[in-house]
Coordinates of C-alpha atoms in Angstrom, one line a residue:
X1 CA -43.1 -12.2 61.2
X2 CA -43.3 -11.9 65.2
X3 CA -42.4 -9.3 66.8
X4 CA -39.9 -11.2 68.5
X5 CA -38.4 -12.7 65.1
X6 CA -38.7 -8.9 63.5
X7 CA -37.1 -6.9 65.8
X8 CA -34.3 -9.4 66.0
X9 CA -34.0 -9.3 62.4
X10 CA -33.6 -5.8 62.3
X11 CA -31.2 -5.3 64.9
X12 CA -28.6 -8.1 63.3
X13 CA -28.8 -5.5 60.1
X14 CA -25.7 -3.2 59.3
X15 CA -26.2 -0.1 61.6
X16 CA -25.0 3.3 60.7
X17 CA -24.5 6.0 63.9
X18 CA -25.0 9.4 62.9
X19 CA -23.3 11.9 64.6
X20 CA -25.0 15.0 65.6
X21 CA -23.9 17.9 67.9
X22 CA -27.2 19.0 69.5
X23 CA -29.9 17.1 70.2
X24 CA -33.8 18.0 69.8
X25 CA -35.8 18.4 72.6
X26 CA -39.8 19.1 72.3
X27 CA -40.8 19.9 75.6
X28 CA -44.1 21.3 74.0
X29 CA -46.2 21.7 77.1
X30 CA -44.5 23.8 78.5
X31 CA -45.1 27.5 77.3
X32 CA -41.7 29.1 78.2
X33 CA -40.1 26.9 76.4
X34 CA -42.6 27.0 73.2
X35 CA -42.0 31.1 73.5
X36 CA -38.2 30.9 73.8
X37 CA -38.0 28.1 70.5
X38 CA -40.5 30.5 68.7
X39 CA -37.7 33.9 69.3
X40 CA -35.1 31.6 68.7
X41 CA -36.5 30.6 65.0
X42 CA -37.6 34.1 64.1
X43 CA -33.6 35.4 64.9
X44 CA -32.0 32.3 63.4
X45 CA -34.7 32.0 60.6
X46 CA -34.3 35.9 59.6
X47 CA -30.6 36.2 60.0
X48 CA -30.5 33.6 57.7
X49 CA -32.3 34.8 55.0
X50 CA -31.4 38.5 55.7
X51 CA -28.0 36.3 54.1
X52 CA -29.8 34.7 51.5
X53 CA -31.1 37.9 50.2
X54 CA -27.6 39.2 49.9
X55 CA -25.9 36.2 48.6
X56 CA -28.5 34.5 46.6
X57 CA -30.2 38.0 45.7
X58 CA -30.0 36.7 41.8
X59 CA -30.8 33.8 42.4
X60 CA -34.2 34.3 43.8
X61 CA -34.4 37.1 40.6
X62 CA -34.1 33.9 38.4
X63 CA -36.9 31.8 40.2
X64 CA -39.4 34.4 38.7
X65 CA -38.2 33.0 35.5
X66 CA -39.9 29.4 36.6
X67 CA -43.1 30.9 38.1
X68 CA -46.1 29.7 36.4
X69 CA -43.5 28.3 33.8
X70 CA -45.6 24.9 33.2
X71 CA -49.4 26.0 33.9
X72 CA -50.2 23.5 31.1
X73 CA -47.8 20.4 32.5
X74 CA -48.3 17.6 34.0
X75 CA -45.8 16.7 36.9
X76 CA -44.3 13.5 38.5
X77 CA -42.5 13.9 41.9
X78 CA -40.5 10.8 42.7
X79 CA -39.8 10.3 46.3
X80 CA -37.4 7.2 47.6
X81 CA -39.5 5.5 49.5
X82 CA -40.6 1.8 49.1
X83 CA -43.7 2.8 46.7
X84 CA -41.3 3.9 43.8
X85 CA -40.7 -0.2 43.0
X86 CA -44.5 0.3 41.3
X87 CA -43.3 2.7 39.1
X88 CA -40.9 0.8 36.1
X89 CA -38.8 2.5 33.3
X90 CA -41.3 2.1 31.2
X91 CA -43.5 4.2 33.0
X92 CA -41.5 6.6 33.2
X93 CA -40.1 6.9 29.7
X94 CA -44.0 7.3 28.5
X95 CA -44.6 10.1 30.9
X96 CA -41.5 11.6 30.2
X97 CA -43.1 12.3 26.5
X98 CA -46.3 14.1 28.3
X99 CA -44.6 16.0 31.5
X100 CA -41.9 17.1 33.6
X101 CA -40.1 14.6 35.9
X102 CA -38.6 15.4 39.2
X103 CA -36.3 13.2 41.4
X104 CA -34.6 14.0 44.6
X105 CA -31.4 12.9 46.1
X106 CA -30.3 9.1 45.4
X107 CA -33.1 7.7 43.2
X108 CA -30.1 5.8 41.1
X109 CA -30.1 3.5 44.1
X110 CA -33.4 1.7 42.5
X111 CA -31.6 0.0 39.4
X112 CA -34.3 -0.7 37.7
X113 CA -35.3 3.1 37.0
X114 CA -31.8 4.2 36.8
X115 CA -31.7 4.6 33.3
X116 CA -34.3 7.4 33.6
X117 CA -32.7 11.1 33.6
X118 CA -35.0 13.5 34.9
X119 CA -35.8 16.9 34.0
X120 CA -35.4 18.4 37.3
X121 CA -33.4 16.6 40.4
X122 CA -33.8 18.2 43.7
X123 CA -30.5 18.3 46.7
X124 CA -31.1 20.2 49.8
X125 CA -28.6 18.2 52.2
X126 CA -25.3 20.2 51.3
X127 CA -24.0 16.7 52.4
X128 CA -24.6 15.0 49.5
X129 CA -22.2 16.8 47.2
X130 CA -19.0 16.6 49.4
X131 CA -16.7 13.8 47.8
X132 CA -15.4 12.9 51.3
X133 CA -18.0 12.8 53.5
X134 CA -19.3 10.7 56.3
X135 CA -19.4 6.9 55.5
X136 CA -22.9 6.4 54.9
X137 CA -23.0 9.5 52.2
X138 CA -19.5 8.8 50.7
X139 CA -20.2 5.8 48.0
X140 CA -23.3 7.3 47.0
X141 CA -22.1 10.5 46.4
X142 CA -19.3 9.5 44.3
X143 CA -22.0 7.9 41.6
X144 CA -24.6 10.9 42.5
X145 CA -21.8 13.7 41.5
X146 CA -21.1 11.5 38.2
X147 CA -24.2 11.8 37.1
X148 CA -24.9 15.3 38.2
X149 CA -21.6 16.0 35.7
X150 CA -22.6 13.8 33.0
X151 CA -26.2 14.5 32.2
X152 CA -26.1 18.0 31.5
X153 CA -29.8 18.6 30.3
X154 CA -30.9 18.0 34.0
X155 CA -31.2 20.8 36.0
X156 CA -30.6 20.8 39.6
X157 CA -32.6 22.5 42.3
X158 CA -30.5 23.1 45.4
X159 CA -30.5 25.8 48.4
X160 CA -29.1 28.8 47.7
X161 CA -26.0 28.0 50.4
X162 CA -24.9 24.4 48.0
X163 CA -25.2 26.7 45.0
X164 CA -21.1 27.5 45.0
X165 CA -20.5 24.2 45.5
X166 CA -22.6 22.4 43.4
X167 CA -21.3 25.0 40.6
X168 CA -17.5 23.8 41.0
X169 CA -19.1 20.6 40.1
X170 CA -21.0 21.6 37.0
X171 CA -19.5 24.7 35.8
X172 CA -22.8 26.0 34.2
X173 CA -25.0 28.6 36.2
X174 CA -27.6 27.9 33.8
X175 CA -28.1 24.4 35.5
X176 CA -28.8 25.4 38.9
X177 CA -32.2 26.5 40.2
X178 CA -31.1 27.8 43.7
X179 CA -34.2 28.4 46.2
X180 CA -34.4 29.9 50.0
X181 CA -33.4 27.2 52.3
X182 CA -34.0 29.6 55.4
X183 CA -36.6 27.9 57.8
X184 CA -39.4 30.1 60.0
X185 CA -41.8 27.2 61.0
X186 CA -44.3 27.4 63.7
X187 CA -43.6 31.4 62.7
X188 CA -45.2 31.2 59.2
X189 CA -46.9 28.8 56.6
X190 CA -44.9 29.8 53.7
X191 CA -44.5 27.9 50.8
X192 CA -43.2 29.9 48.4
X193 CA -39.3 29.0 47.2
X194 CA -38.5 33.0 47.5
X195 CA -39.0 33.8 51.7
X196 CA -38.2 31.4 54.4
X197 CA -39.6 27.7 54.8
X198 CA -42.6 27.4 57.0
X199 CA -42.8 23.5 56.7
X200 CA -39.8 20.8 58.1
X201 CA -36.9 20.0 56.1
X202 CA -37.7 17.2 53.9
X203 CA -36.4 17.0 50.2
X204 CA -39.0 15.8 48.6
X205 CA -41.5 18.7 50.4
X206 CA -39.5 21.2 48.8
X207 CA -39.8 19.7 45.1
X208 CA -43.2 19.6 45.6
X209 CA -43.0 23.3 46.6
X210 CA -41.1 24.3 43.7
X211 CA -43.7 22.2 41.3
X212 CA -46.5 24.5 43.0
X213 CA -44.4 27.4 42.2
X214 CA -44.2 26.3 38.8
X215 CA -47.5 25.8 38.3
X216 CA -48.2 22.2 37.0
X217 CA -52.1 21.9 36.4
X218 CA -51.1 18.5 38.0
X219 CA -48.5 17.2 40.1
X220 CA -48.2 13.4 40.6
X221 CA -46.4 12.1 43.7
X222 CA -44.7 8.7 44.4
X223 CA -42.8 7.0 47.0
X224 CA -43.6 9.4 49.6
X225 CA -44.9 7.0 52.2
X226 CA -43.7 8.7 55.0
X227 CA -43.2 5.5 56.7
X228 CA -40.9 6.5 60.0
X229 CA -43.7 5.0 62.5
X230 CA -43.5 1.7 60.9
X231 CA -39.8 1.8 60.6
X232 CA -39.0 2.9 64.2
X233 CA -37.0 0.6 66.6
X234 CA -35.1 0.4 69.7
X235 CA -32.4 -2.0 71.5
X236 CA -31.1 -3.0 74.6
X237 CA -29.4 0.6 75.0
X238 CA -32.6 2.6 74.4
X239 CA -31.3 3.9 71.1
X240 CA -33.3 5.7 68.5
X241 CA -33.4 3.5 65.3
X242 CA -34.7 4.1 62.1
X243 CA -34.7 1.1 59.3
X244 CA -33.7 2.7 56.4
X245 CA -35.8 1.2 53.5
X246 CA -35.1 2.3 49.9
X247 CA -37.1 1.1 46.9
X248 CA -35.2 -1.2 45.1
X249 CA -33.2 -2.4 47.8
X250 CA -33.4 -6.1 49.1
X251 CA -33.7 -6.7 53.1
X252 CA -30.5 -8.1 53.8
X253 CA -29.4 -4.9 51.9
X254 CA -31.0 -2.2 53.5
X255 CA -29.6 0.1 56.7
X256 CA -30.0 0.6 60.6
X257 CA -29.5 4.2 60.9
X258 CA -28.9 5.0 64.7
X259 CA -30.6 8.2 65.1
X260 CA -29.9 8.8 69.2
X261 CA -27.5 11.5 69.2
X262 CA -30.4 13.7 67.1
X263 CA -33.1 13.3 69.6
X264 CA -33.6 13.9 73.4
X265 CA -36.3 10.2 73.5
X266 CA -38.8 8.6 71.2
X267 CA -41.1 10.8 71.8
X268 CA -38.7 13.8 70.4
X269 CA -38.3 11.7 67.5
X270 CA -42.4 11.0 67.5
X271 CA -43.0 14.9 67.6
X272 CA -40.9 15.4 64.9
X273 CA -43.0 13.1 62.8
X274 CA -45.6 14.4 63.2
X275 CA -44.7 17.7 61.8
X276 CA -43.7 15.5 58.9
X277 CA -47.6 15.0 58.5
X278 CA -49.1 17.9 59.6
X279 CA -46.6 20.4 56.9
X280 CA -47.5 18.4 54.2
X281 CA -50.7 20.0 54.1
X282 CA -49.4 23.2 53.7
X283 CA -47.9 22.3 50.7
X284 CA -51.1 21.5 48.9
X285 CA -52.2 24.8 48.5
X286 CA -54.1 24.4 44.7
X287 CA -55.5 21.0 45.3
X288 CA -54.4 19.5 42.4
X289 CA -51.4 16.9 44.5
X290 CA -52.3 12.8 43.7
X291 CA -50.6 10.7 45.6
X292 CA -50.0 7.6 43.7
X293 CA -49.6 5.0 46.6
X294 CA -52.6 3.8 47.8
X295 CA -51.6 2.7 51.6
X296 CA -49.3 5.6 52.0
X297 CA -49.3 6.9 55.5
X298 CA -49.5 10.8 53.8
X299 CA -52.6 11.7 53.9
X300 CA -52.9 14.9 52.6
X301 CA -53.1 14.5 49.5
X302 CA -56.0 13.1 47.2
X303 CA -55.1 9.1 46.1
X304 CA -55.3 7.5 42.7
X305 CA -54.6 3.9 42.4
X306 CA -51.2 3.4 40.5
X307 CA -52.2 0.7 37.5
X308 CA -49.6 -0.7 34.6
X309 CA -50.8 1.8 31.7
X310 CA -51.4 4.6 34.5
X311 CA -49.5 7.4 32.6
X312 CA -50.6 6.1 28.8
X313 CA -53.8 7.9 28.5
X314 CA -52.4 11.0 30.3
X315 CA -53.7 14.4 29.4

């Protein structure tokens, strides 16, 4: 495909506009403005979990209940990126038997793995549980909050600020694994599900944060390709455009999201990303993460070559 032929492929796609109230700026070299962002996060990162601590005080009590929990597990992340169409039901219903599956947020949308209930799925947009919500969240969340309240062995992992509303959906406490959602990044490094984040907000970052916590003697990741640099575009109008690609969607079927009204330029956007790359180090703290997808662009993480059979001779 030519650039020519691509770009004018993507922009004829359905496009989505998300709104946003403030924009992000990364004006990075200049030190004021690092110094003021750094006070900033520390009062809006503490205030935050000084609430957490009073609201969610139990909670966090209950994640000692999980902590070194699976030292003798095997665990499979599932991200939603493109690389989850090499995984197949079958693969997952024979890991299933030996370890502990995690999904995060839509994975239903791949129908071919739909089928597959895991042990653990992990929310941290409050977004996703509100039955009216923005257009591009609403139709999705109808089926995702019919199968968070028909599957009741699966437990859901959520911040601790969607924990009263994801409970008026399942009724049962013992269901929800609520974690600190507060963020100090650039401030500290933490991982750990009990003080505030020191990585960016990305779902599947804080299931594999959790897993750590757990303790898996080895956690297995897939479709988290981290692809935004491949799927960036703009138009006519300078916007910020990101081409939303989920496994098991066609083309034709996938989305333009227009991202403008979250970032200042490109090179906001391009900042952001690489946060994206550089936090996921952080989170592999025991050296025991395998990325699954050969030509993902994460690169933290040590790589084994996903193969039919993969999971069959698992230990």
């Amino acid at each position: 495909m030519t650039y020519l032929n691509e770009n004018k492929k993507i922009n004829k796609l359905k496009k989505h506009n998300l709104s946003n109230n403030k924009k992000k700026f990364y004006n990075v070299e200049n030190i004021f403005y690092l110094i003021k962002s750094i006070i900033i996060k520390l009062i809006n990162g503490t205030l935050y979990y000084i609430w957490e601590l009073i609201y969610g005080f139990m909670d966090i009590i209950k994640l000692f209940k999980y902590k070194n929990i699976y030292k003798d597990k095997v665990a499979l992340i599932l991200g939603n990126g493109p690389s989850q169409e090499y995984i197949t039901k079958k693969d997952l219903i024979t890991f299933k038997k030996k370890g502990i599956i995690f999904f995060v947020n839509y994975w239903f949308l791949n129908k071919n793995i739909r089928k597959i209930i895991p042990h653990f799925l992990v929310i941290s947009d409050i977004r996703l549980l509100n039955k009216e919500s923005d257009n591009f969240f609403n139709s999705k969340n109808k089926i995702l909050l019919k199968y968070i309240k028909k599957h009741i062995p699966m437990k859901i992992i959520c911040p601790i600020r969607a924990k009263k509303k994801l409970l008026k959906i399942v009724k049962d406490e013992d269901r929800i694994i609520a974690f600190c959602d507060s963020e100090l990044r650039g401030i500290l490094s933490n991982t750990l599900p009990i003080f505030p984040r020191g990585y960016i907000s990305m779902t599947v970052y804080k299931a594999i944060a959790l897993a750590n916590w757990m303790n898996f003697k080895k956690i297995f990741i897939l479709g988290v390709d981290n692809t935004y640099p491949r799927n960036t575009y703009s138009d006519i109008n300078n916007s910020i455009l990101n081409h939303e690609i989920h496994a098991g969607k066609k083309f034709n079927e996938t989305t333009v999201v227009n991202n403008t009204s979250y970032y200042g330029s490109m090179a906001d956007l391009f900042q952001e990303i690489s946060f994206l790359f550089r936090d996921a180090y952080k989170l592999n703290i025991n050296n025991n993460i395998y990325n699954l997808d050969q030509y993902s662009l994460t690169d933290a993480f040590k790589k084994q070559k996903f193969h039919k059979g993969f999971f069959k001779n698992l230990k």
